[in-house]
Coordinates of C-alpha atoms and ligand atoms in Angstrom, one line a residue:
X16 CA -9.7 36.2 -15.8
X17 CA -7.9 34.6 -18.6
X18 CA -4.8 33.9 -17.2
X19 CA -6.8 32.2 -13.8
X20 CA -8.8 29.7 -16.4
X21 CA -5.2 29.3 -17.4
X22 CA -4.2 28.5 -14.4
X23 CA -7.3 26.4 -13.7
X24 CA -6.9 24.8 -16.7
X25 CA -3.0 23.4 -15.4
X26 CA -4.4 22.5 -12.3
X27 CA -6.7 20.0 -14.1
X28 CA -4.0 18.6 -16.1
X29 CA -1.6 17.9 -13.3
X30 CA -4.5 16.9 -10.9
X31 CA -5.5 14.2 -14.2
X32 CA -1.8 13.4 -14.6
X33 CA -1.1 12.6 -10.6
X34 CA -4.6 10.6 -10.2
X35 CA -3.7 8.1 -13.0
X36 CA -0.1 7.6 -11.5
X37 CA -1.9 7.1 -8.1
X38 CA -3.3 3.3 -8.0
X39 CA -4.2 1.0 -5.0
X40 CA -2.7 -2.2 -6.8
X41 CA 0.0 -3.7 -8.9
X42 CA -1.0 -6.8 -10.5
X43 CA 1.7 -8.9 -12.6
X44 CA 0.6 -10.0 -16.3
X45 CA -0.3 -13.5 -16.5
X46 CA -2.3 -15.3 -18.8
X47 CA -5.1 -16.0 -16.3
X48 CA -5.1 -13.2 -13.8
X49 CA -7.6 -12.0 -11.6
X50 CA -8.1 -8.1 -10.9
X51 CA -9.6 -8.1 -7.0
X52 CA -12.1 -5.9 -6.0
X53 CA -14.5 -6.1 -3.5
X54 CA -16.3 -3.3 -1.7
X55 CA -16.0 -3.0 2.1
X56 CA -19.4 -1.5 2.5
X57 CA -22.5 -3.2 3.1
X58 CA -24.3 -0.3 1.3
X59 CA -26.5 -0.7 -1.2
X60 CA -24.5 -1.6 -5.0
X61 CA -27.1 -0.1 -7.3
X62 CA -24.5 -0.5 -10.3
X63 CA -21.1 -1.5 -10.6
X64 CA -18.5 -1.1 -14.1
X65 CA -15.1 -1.9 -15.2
X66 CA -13.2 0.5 -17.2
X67 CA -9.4 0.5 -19.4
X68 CA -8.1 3.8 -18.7
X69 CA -6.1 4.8 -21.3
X70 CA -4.7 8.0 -22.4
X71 CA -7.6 9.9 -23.4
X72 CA -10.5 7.7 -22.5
X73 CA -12.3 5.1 -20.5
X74 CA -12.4 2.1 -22.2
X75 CA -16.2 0.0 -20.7
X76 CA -15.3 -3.7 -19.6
X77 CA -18.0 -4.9 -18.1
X78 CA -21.5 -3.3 -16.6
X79 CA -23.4 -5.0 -13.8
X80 CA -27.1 -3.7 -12.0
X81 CA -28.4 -6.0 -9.2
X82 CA -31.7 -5.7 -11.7
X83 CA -30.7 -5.5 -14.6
X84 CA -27.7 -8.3 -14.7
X85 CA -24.4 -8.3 -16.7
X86 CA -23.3 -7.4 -19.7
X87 CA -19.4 -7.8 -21.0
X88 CA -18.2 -5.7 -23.8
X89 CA -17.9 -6.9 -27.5
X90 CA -13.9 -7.0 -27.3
X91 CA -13.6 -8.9 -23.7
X92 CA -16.8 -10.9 -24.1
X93 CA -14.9 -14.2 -24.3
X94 CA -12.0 -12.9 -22.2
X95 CA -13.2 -12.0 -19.1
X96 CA -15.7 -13.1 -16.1
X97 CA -17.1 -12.8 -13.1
X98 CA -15.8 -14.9 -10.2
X99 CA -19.6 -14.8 -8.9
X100 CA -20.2 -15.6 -5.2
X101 CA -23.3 -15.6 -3.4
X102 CA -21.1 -15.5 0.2
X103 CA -19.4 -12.4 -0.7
X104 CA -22.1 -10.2 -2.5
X105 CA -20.0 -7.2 -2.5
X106 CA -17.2 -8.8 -4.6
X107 CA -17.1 -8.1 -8.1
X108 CA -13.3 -9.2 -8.9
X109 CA -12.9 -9.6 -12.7
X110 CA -11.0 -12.4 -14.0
X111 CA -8.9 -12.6 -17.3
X112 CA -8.4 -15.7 -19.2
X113 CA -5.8 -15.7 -21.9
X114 CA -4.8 -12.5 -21.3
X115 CA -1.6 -11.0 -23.7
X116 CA 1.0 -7.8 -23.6
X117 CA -2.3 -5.6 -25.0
X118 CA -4.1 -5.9 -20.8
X119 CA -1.1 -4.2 -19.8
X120 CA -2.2 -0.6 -18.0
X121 CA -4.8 0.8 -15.9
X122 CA -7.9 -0.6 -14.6
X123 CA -11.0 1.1 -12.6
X124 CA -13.8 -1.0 -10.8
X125 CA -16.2 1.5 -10.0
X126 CA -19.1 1.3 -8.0
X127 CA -22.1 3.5 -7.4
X128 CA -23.9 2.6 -4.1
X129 CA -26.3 3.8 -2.0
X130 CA -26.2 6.1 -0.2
X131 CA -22.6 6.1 0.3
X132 CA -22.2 7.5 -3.5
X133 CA -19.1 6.2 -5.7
X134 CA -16.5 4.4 -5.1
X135 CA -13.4 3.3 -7.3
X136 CA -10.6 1.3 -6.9
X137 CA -7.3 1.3 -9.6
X138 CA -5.3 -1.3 -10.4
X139 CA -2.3 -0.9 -12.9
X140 CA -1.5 -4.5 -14.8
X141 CA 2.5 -4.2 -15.3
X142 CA 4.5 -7.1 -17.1
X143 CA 6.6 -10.0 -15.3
X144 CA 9.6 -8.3 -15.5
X145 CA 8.8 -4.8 -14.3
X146 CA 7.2 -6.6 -11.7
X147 CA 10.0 -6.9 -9.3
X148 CA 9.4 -8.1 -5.4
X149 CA 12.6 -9.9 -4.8
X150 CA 14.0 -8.1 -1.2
X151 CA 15.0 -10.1 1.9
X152 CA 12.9 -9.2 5.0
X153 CA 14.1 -7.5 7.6
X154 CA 12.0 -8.9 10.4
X155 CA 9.6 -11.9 11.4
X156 CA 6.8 -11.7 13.6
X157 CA 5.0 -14.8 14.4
X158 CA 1.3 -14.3 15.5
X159 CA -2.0 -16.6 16.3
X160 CA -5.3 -15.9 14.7
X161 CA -7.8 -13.4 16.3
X162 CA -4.7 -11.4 17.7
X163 CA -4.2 -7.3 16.8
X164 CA -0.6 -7.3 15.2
X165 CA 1.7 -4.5 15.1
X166 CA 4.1 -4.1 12.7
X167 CA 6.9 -1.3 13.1
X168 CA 9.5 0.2 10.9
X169 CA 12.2 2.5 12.2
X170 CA 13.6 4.8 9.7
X171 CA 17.5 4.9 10.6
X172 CA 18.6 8.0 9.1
X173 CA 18.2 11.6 9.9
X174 CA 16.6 12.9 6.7
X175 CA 13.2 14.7 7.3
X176 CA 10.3 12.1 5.9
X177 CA 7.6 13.2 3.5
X178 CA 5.8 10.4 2.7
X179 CA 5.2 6.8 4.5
X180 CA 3.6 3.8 2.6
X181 CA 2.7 0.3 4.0
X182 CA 2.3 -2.3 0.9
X183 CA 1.6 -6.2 1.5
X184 CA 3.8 -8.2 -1.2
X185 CA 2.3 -11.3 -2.4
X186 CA 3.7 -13.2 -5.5
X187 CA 1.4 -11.7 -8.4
X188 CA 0.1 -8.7 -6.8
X189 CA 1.1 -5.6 -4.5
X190 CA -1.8 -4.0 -2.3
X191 CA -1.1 -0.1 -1.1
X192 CA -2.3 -0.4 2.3
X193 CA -1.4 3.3 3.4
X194 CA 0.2 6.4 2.0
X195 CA 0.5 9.2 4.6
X196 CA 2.2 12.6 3.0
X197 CA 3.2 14.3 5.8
X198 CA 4.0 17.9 4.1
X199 CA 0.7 17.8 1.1
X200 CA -1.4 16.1 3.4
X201 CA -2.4 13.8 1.3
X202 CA -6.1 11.6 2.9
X203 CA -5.5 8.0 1.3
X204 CA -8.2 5.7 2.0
X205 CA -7.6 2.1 1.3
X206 CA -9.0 0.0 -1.1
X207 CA -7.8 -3.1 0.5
X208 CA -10.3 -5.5 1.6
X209 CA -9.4 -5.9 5.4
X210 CA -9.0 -3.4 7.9
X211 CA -5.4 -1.5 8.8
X212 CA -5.4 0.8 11.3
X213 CA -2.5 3.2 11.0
X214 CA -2.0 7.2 12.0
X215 CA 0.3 10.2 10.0
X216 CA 2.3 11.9 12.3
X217 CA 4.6 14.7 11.3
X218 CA 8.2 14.3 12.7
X219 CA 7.8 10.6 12.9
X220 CA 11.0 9.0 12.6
X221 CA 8.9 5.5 12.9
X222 CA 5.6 3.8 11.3
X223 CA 3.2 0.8 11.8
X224 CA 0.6 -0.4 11.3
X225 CA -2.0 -2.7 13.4
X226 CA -3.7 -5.4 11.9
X227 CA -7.1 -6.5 13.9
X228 CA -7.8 -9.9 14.6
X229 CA -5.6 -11.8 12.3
X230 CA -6.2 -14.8 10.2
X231 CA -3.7 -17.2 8.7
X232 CA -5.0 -15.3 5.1
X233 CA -2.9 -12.3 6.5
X234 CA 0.4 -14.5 6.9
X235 CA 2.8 -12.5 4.9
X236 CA 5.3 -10.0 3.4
X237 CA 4.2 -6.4 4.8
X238 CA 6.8 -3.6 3.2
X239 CA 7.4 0.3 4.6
X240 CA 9.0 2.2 2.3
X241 CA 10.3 6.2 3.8
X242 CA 10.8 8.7 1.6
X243 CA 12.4 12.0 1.3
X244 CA 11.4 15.3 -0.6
X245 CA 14.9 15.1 -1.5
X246 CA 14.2 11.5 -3.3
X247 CA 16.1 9.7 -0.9
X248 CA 14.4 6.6 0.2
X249 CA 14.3 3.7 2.7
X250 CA 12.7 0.0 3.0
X251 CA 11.9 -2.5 5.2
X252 CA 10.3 -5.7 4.6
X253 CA 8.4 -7.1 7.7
X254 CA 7.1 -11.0 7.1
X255 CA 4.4 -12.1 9.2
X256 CA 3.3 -15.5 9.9
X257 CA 0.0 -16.3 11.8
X258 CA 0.0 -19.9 12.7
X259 CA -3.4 -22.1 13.1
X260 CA -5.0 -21.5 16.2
X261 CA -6.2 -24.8 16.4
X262 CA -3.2 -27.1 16.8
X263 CA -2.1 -28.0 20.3
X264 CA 1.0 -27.2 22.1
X265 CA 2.8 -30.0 21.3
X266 CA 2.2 -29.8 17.8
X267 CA 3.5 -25.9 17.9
X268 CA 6.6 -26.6 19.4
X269 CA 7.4 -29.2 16.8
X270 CA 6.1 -26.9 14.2
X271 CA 8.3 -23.9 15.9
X272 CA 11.4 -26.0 15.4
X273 CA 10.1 -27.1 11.6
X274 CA 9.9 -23.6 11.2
X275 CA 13.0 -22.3 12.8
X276 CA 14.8 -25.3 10.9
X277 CA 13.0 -24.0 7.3
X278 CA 14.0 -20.5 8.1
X279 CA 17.7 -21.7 8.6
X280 CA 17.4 -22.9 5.4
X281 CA 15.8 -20.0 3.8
X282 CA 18.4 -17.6 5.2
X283 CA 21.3 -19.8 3.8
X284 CA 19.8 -19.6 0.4
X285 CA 18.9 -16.4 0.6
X286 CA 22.4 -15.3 1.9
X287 CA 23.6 -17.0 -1.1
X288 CA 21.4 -15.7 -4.0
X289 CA 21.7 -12.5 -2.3
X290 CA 25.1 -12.6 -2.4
X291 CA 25.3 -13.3 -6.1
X292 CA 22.7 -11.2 -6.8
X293 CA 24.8 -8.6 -5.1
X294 CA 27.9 -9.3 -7.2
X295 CA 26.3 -8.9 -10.2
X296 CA 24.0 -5.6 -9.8
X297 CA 25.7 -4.4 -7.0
X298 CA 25.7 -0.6 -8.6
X299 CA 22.1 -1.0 -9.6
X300 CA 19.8 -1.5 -6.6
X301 CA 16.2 -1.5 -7.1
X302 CA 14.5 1.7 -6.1
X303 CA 11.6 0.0 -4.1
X304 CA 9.4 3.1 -4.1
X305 CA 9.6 4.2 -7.5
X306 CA 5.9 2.8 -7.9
X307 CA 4.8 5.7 -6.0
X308 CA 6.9 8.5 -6.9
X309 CA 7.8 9.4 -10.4
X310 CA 11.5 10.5 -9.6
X311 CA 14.4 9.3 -12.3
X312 CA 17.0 10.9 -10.9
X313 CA 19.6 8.2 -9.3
X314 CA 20.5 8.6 -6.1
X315 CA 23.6 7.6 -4.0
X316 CA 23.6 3.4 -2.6
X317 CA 21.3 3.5 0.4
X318 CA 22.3 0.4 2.4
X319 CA 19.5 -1.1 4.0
X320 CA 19.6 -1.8 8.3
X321 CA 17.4 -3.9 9.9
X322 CA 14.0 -2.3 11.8
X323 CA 13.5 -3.4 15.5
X324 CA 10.2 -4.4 14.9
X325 CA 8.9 -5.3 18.1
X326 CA 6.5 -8.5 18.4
X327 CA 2.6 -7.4 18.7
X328 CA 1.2 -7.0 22.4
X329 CA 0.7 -10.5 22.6
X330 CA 4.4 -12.0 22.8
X331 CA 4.0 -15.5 24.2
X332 CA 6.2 -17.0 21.8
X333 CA 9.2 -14.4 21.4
X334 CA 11.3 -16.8 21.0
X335 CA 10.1 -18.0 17.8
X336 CA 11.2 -13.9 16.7
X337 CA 13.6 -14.1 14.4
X338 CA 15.2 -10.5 13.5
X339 CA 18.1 -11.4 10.9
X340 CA 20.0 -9.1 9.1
X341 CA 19.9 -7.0 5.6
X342 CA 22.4 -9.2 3.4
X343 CA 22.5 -6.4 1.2
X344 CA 24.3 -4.5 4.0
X345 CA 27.5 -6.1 3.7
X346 CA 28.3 -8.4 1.0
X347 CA 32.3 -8.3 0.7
X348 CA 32.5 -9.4 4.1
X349 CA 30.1 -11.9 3.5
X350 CA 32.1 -14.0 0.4
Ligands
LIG17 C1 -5.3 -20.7 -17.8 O1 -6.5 -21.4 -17.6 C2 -6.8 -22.3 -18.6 C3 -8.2 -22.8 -18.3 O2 -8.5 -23.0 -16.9 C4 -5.8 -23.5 -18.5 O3 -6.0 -24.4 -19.4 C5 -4.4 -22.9 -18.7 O4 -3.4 -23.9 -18.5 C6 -4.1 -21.8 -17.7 N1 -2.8 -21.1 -18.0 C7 -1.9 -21.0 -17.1 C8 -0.6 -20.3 -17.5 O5 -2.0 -21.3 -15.9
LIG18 C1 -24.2 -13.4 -8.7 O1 -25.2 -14.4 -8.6 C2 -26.4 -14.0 -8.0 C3 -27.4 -15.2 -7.8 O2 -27.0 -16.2 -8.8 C4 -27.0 -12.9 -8.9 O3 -28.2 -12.4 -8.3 C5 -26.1 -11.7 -9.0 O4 -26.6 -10.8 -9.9 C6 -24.7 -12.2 -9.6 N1 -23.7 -11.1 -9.6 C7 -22.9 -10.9 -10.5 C8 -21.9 -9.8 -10.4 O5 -22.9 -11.6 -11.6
LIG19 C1 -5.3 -16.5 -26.8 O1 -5.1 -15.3 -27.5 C2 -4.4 -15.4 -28.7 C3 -4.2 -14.0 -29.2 O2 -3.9 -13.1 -28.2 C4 -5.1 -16.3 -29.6 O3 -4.3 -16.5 -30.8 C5 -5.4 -17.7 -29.0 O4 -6.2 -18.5 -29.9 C6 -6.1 -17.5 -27.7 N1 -6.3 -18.8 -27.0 C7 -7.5 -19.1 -26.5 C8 -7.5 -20.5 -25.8 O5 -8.4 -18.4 -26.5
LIG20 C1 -8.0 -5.9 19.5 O1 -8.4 -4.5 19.4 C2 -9.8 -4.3 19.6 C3 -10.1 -2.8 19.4 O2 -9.6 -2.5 18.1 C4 -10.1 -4.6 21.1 O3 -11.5 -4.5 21.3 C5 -9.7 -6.1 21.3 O4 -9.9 -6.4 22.6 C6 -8.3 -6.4 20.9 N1 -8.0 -7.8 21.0 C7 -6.9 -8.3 21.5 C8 -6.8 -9.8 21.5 O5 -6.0 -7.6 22.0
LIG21 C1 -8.3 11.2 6.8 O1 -9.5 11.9 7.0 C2 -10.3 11.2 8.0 C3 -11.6 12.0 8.0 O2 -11.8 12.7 6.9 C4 -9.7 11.3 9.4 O3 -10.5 10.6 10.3 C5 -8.3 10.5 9.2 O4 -7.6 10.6 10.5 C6 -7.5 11.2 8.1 N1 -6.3 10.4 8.0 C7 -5.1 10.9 7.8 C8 -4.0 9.9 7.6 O5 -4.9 12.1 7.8
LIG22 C1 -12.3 -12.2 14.3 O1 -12.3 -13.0 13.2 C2 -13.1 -14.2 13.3 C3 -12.9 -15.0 12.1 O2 -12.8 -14.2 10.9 C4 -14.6 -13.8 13.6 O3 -15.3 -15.0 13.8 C5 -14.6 -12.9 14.8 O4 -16.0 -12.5 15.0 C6 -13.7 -11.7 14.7 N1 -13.7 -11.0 15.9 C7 -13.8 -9.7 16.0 C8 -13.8 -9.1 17.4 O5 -14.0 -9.0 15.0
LIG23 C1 15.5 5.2 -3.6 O1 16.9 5.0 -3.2 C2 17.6 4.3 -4.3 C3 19.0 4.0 -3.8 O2 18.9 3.3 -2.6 C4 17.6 5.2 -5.5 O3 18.3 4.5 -6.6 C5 16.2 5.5 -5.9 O4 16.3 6.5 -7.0 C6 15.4 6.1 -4.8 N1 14.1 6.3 -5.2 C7 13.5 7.5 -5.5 C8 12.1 7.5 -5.9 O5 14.2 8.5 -5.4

């Protein structure tokens, strides 16, 4: 019996120890940050906190009951608020002025509704320079608003997958969109505010994921990171733009050549950034998935290849498709 509470009692740990690595977003430090949440259910929010995790406790932010109001903690009183909407009742995103090195960590927005139960969403605050999203896409699909978009990534090697996760990369924050363990199993349910509908196929050597009726808000960078139980990994950066429905056809095609022009332009920087970049670290590439798996061991250069991420259903305006290469593929030839 003793040696099964014993075992019990590891389970616990390691079950405590893999929940607080797990998080649904990555939010860079800033002075005034914002730490999103808002609850896709219109069920009942009978009350709703904030919480620091740290190491051996919950640390109470703020407390909010539809009757009883807010209250914010003695230390945060003059350092945080509510970004208070009454469009978007179910958004309780917590804002941070003059925030310092000390925010850095774990955060949980917790709700209790009815009659759904709890719900909680974690978002880890890491500072600017561990906060790394500099990788060139690998593909461009252009899309118009109210359209379902598919974007696809193709693993290129033969190693067997384990794990599949879909991020979208915006300038101060990363959202986990899905996770799908294909040997634990794992059920990840995403806290991101929009819908993604994706599935977890074992002996997939592809992903995607579809994105209903798209806004311009969804225009983007969308990565898909593979990895192997044997810590080998692959990623693909997919950028999406959705364009305004509205304008006429006139006005696209000059604003298809504007962009085709801008992209031109992007490339060529790009290829030149990437280039030096490439000199200087070209022995210490990033290891894109290291947010989700806590692996230091170093692995072998894994060059990246471009995915043949096909346009959504709706491809009136292929041309427009711009599928450039990795520049980290090949750089000596490149100079
Ligand atoms: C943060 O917000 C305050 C008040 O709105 C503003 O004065 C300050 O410049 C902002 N800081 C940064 C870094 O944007
Ligand atoms: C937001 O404002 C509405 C009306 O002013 C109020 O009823 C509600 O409690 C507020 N919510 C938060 C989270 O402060
Ligand atoms: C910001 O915080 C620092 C300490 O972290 C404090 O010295 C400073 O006065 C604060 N500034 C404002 C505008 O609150
Ligand atoms: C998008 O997908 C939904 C079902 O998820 C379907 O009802 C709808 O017709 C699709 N719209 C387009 C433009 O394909
Ligand atoms: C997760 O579980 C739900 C129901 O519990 C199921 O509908 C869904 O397909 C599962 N997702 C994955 C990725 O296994
Ligand atoms: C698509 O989104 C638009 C704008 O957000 C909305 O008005 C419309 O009802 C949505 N359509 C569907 C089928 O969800
Ligand atoms: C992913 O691959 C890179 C090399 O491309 C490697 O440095 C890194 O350690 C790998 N990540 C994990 C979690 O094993």
């Amino acid at each position: 019996m003793d040696y099964f509470a014993f075992l019990l009692a590891i389970l616990h740990v390691y079950k405590a120890l893999c929940e607080e690595i797990f998080w649904d977003t990555t939010v860079k430090l800033a002075e005034n940050m914002t730490l999103e949440c808002v609850y896709p259910s219109t069920d009942i929010l009978t009350q709703m906190e904030w919480f620091k995790i740290n190491l051996m406790e919950r640390e109470a932010i703020a407390i909010f009951s539809p009757t009883h109001g807010v209250i914010i903690r003695e230390p945060y009183a003059d350092r945080v608020s509510f970004l208070n909407s009454t469009m978007a009742p179910n958004d309780i995103t917590l804002s941070f002025h003059n925030a310092s090195e000390a925010d850095v960590g774990y955060y949980s927005c917790f709700l209790h509704t009815f009659p759904q139960g709890t719900w909680e969403k974690v978002i880890q605050v890491v500072p600017p320079d561990s906060f790394d999203i500099a990788v060139p896409s690998t593909s461009h699909v252009i899309s118009e608003p109210g359209k379902n978009v598919t974007l696809l990534c193709q693993l290129q090697t033969k190693w067997p997958v384990q794990q599949v996760t879909w991020e979208k990369i915006q300038p101060h924050q990363i959202d986990l969109l899905t996770c799908c363990n294909l040997f634990q199993g794992r059920n990840y349910t995403s806290k991101y505010q929009r819908q993604i509908l994706t599935t977890c196929t074992q002996g997939s050597r592809g992903s995607f994921i579809i994105i209903p009726n798209v806004t311009v808000s969804d225009s983007g960078f969308y990565r898909c990171c593979f990895q192997a139980s044997t810590g080998e990994n692959e990623t693909f950066v997919v950028r999406l733009t959705v364009t305004d429905g509205k304008t006429n056809n006139q006005y696209i095609l000059f604003m298809a050549g504007g962009t085709v022009l801008l992209l031109l332009f992007v490339i060529l920087i790009t290829t030149v950034i990437v280039i030096s970049y490439n000199r200087r670290r070209r022995r210490q590439k990033r290891d894109l998935c290291k947010d989700f798996w806590d692996t230091q061991k170093k692995a072998p250069n894994n060059s990246r290849s471009p995915t043949s991420a096909n346009p959504p259903t709706d491809d009136a305006r292929e041309d427009i498709y711009v599928n450039y290469p990795a520049f980290s593929r090949r750089p000596k030839a490149r100079v």
